[in-house]
Coordinates of C-alpha atoms in Angstrom, one line a residue:
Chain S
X29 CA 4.2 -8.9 -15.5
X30 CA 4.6 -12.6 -15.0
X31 CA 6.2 -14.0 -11.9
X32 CA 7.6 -16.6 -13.6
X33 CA 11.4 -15.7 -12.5
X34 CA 10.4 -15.2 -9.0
X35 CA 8.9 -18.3 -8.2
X36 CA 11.5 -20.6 -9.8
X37 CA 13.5 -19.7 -6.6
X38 CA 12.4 -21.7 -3.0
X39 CA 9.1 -20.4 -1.8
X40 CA 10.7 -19.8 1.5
X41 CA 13.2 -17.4 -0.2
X42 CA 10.3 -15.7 -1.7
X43 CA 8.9 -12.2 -0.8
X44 CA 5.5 -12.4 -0.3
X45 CA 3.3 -10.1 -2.7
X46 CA -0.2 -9.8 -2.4
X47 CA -0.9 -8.8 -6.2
X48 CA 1.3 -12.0 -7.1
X49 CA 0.8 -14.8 -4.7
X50 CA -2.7 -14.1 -3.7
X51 CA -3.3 -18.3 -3.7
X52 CA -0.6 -18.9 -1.4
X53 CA -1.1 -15.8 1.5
X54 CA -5.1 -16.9 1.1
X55 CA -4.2 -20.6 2.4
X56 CA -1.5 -18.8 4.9
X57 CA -2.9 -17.7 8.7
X58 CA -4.2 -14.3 8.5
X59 CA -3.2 -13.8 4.7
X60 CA -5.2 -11.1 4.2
X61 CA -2.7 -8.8 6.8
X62 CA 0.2 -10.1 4.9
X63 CA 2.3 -9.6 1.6
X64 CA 2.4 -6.3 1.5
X65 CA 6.2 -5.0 1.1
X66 CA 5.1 -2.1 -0.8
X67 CA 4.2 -0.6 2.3
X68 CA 7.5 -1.1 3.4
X69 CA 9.0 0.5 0.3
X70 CA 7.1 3.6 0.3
X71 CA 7.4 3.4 4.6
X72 CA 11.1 3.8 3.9
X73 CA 11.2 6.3 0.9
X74 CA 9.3 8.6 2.3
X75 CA 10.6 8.7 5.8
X76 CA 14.6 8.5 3.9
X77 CA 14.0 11.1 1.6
X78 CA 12.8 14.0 4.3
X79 CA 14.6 16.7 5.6
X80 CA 14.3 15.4 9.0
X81 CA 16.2 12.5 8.0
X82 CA 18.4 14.3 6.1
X83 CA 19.5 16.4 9.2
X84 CA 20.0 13.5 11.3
X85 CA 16.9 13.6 13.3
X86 CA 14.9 10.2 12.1
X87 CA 15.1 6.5 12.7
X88 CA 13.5 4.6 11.1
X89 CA 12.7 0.7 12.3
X90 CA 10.8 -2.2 10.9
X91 CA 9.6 -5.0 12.9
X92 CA 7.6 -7.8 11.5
X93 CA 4.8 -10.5 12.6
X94 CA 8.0 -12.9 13.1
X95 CA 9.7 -10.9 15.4
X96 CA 12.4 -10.1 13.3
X97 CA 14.0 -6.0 14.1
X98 CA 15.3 -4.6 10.7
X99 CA 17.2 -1.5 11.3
X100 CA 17.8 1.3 8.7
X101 CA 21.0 3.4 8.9
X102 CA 19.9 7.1 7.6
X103 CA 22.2 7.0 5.7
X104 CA 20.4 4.1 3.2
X105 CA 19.5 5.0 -0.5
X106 CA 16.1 2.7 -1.0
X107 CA 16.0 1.9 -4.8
X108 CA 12.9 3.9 -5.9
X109 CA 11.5 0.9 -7.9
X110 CA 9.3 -1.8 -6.7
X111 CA 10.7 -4.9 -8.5
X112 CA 14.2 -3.7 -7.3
X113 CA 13.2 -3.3 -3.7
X114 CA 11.5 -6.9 -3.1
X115 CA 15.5 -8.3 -4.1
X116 CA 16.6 -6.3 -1.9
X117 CA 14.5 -6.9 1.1
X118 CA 15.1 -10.7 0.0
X119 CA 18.3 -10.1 0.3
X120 CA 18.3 -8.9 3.8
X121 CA 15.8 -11.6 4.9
X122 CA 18.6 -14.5 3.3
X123 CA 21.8 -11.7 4.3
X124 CA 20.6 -10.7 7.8
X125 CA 23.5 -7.5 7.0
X126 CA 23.3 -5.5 3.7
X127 CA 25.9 -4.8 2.0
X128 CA 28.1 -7.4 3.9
X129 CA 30.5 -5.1 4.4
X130 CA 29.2 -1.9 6.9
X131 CA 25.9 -2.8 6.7
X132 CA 23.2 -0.2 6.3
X133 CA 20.6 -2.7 6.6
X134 CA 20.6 -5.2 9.4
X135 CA 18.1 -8.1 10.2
X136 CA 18.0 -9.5 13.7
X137 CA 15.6 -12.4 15.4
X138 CA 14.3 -12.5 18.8
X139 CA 12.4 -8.9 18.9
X140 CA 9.1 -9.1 20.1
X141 CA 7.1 -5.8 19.5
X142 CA 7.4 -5.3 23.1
X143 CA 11.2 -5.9 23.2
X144 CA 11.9 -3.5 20.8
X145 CA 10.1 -0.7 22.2
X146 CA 11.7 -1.1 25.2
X147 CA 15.3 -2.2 24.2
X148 CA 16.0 -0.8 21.2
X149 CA 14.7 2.9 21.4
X150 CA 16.6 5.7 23.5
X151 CA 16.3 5.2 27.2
X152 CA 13.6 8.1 28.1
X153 CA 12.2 8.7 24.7
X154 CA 8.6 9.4 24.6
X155 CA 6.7 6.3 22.8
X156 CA 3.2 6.6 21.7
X157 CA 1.5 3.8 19.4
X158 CA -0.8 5.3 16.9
X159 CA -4.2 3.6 16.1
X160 CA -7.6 4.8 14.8
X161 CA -10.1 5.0 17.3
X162 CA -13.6 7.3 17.8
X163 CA -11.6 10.1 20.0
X164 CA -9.0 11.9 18.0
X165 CA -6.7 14.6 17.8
X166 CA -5.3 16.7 15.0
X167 CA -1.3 15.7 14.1
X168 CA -0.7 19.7 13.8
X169 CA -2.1 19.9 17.3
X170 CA -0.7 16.5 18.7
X171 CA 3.2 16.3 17.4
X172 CA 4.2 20.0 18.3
X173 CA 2.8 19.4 21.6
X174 CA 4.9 16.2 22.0
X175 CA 7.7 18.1 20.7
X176 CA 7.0 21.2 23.4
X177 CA 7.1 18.1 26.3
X178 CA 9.7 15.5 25.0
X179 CA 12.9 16.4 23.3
X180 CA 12.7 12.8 21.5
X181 CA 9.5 10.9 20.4
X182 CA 9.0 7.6 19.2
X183 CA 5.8 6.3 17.0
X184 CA 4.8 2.5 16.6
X185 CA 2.5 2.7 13.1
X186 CA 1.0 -0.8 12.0
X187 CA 2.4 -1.7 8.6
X188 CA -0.7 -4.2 7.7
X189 CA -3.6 -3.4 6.0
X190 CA -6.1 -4.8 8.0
X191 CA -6.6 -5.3 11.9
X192 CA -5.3 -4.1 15.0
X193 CA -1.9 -4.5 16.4
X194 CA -1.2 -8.3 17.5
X195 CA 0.7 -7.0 20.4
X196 CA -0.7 -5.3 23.2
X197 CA 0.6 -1.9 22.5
X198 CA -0.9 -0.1 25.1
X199 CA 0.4 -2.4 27.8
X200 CA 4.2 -0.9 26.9
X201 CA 3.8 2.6 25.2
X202 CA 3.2 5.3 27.4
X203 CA 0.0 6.6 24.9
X204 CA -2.2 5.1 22.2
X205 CA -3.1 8.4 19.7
X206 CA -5.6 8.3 17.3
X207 CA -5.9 10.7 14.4
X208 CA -9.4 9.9 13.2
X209 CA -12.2 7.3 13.5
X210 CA -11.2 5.5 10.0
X211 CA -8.2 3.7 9.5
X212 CA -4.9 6.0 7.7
X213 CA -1.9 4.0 5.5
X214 CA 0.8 4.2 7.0
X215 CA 2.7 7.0 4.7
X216 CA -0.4 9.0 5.4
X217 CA 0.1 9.1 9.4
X218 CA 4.3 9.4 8.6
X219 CA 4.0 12.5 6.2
X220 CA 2.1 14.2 9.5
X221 CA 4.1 13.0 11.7
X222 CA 7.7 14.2 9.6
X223 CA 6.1 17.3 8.8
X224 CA 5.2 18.7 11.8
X225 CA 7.3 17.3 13.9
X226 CA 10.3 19.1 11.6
X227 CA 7.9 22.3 11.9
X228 CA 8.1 22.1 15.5
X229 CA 11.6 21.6 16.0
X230 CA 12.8 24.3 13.2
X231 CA 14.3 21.9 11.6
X232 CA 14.0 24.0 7.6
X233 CA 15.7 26.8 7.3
Chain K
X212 CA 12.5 -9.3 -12.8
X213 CA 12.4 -10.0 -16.8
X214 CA 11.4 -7.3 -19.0
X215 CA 10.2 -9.6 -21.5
X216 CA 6.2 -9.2 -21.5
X217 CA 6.6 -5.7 -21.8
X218 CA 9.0 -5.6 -24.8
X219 CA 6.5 -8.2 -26.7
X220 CA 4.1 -4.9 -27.1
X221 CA 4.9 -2.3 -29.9
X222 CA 7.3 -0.1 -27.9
X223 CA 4.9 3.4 -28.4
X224 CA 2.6 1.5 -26.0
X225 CA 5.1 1.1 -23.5
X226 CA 5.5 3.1 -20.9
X227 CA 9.1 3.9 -20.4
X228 CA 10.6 3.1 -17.1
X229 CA 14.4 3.7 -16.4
X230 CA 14.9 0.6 -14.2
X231 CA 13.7 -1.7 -17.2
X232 CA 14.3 0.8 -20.4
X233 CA 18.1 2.1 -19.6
X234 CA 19.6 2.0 -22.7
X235 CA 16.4 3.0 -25.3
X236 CA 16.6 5.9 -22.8
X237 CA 20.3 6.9 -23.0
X238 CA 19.5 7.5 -26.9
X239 CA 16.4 9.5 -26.3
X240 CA 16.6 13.1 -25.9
X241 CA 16.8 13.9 -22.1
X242 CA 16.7 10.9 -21.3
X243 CA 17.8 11.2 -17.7
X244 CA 15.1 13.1 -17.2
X245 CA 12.4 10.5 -18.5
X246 CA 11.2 7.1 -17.4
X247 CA 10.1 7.4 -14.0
X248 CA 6.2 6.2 -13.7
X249 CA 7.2 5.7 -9.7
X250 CA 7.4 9.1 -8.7
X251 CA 3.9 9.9 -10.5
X252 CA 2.8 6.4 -8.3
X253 CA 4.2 7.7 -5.4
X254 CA 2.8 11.3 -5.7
X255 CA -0.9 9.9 -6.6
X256 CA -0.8 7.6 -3.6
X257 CA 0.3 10.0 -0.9
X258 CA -2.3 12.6 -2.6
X259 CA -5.2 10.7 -2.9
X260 CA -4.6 9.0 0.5
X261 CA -4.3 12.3 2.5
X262 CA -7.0 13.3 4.9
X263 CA -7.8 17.0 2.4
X264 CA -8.1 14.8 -0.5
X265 CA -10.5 12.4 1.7
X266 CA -12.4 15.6 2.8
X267 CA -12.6 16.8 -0.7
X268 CA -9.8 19.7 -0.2
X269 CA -7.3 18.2 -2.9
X270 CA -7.1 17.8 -6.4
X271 CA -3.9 16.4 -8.4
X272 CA -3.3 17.2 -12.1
X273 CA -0.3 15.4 -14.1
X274 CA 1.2 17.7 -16.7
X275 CA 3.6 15.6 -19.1
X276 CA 6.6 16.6 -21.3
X277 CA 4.2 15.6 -24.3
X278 CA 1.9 18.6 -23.1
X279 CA -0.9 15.7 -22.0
X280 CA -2.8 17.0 -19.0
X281 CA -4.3 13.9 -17.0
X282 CA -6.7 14.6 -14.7
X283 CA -7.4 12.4 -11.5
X284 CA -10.6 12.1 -9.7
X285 CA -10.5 12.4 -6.0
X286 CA -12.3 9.4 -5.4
X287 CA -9.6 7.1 -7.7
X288 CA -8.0 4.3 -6.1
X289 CA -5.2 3.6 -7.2
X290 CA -3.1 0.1 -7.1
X291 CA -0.5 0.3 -4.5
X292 CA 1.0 -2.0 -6.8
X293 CA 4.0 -0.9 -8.8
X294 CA 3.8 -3.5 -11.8
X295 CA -0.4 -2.9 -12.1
X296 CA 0.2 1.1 -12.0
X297 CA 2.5 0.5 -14.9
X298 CA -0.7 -1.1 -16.7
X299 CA -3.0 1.2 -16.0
X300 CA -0.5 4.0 -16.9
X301 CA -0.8 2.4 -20.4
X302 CA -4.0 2.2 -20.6
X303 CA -4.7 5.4 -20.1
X304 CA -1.9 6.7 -22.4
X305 CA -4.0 3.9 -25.0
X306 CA -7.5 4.9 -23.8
X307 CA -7.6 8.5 -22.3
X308 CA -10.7 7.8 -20.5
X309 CA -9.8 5.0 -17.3
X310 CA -12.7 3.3 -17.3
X311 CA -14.7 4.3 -20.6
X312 CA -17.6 4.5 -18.5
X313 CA -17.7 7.6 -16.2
X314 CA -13.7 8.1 -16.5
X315 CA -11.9 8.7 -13.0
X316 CA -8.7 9.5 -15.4
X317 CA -8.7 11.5 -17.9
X318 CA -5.6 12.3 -20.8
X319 CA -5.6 15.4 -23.1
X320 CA -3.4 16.4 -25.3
X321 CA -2.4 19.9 -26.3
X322 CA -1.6 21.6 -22.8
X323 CA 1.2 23.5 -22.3
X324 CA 2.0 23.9 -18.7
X325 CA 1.3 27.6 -18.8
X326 CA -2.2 26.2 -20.5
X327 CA -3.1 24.5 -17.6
X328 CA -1.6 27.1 -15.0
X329 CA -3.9 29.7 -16.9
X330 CA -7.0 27.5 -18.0
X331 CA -6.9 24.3 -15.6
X332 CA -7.5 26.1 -12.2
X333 CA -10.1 27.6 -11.0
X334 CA -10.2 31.5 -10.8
X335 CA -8.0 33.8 -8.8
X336 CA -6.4 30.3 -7.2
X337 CA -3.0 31.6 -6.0
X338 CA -0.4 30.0 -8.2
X339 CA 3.4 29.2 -7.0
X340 CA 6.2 27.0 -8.6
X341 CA 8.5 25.1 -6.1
X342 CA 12.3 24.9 -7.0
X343 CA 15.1 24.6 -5.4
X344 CA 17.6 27.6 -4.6
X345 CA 19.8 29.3 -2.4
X346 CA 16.9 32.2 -0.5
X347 CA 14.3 29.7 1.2
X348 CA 11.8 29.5 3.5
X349 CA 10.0 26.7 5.6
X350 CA 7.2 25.1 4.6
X351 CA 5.4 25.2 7.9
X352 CA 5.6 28.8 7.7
X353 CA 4.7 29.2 4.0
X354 CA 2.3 27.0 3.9
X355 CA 0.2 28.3 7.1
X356 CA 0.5 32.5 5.6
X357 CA -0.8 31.1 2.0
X358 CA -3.8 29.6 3.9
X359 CA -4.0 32.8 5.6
X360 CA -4.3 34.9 2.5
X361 CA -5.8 32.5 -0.2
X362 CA -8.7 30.4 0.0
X363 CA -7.1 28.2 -2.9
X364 CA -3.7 27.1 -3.7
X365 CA -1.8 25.7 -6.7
X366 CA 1.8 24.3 -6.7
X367 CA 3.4 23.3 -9.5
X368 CA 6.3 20.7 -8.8
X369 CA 8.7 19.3 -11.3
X370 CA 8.0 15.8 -11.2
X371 CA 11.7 15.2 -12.9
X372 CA 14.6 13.4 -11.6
X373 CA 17.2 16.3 -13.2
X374 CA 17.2 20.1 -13.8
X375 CA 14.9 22.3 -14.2
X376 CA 11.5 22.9 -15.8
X377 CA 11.0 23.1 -19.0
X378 CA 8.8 26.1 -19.2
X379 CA 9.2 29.6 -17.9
X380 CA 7.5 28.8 -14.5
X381 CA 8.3 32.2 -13.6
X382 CA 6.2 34.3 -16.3
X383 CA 3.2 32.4 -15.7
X384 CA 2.9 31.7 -12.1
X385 CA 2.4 34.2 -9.2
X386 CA 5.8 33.3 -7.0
X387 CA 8.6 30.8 -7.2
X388 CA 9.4 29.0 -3.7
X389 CA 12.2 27.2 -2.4
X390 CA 11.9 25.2 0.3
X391 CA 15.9 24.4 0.4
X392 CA 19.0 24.6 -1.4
X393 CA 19.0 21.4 -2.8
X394 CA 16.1 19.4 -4.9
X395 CA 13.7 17.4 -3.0
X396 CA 11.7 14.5 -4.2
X397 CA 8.4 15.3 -5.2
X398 CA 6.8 13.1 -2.4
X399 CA 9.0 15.0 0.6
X400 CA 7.7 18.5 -1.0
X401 CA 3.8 17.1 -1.5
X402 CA 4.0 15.6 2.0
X403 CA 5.2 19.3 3.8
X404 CA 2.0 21.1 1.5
X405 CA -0.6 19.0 2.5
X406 CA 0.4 18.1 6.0
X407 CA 0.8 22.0 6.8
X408 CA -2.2 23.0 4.9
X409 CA -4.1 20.3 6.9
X410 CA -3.2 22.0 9.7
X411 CA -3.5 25.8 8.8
X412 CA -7.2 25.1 7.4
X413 CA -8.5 22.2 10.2
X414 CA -9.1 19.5 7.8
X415 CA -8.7 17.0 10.9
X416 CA -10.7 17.5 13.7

């Protein structure tokens, strides 16, 4: 599909796309972790559409390499189609509050990784950052422990597809967690996470 | 984003989508039920990302209203993006073999879903059909006493955005399970089987 429509518009109004503006993220510093808002999309449809969300017990947060905290009322239908999605996230970069009027979707500057672990989460809340790494554990063994320990658990998951966190995670999360030597995407770490975290805390049935 | 490339092609080699397509849907029969290539994206990506797919313990068959059964290697990759799925989706409703040489993607025509519920699977695999109703159980307990009994497992899952299956499910498959009362999406019920299955049969670890 040409991108003809979407680059008419100012380049800094522009979502970055990997599969469409590969020249431009190549010349930008460290393109190759950038452009990605699919993983966004599917981040947020996947985590939206779960019964865990559904019975109140998710929040779901996205920061980005410009410290910029976008928060997600549960309550947010995500358009299921890609082309749909990227106006809407430009809308929120341009909007800061979407819709205008009680916003599900709010944008705010300022929030370093750090900051928002420790400012935006529940006071208490158990946070673990999650990373590859040669000692592992199983999720099915890891989350209902968590659960059995902490009534509320929070997970920072890198949305990029290459590299290691910028921040230094493990300097402000209480655990780094690895579930296997090789790097997961990101819907593959939140399906175990949803799903057996939900298992653990009865949330079915 | 313009429609306008895709309309240029004869419109029996387009693949219908209901974000671009609305109103040559509203005149097709069910046409409600049709034009949505993102939830067979979605469902291939969280499949074929999984750890049991990566350990060889998966295998996803897509079973179309047309009675085509396409068949997806576990070692495809496929596009994360939405707009090049859509392409190869043509392709291999053009082509039936994606790429002609050693095909990870394969299309046939003439399956009936009880066809490929009888002659797709392997022998004895334990069959079930996921629906919504109002008697349900939890897929973390399911899930876990199926691996307990059966060695294999085969879920059929409507991969519509309305109603119910077409076929009798139910005269052709072993049970009929409900994991609620109301529908889930198709990646919230794939993410609970192989998450929990994961875990009942050690695939991490």
């Amino acid at each position: 599909m040409k991108p003809a429509k979407r680059l008419d518009k100012r380049p800094s109004r522009t979502l970055l796309d990997a599969s469409l503006h590969h020249e431009a993220l190549k010349a930008l510093p460290e393109g190759e972790r950038r452009g990605r808002p699919d993983l966004v999309h599917f981040f947020l449809l996947l985590g939206l559409d779960s019964a865990l969300n559904k019975k109140g017990g998710l929040t779901l947060l996205v920061h980005t390499r410009n410290d910029e905290l976008i928060r997600i009322a549960p309550q947010t239908r995500i358009m299921r189609n890609y082309n749909r999605f990227v106006g809407l996230a430009e809308q929120v970069f341009r909007e800061k509050h979407v819709p205008a009027k009680e916003p599900l979707i709010t944008l705010e500057s300022g929030w370093s990784l750090e900051r928002v672990v420790k400012e935006a989460l529940p006071q208490g809340v158990h946070v673990a950052a999650l990373k590859e790494g040669p000692s592992h554990v199983a999720p099915g063994d890891w989350v209902p422990a968590r659960a059995k320990a902490s009534r509320e658990l929070a997970v920072v998951i890198g949305g990029f597809p290459k590299g290691d966190f910028r921040s230094d995670v493990a300097g402000f999360t209480r655990e780094v967690v690895s579930f296997g030597a090789e790097a997961l995407t990101v819907w593959t770490i939140e399906m175990e996470l949803i799903a057996h975290w939900e298992a653990a805390t009865g949330v079915f049935g």
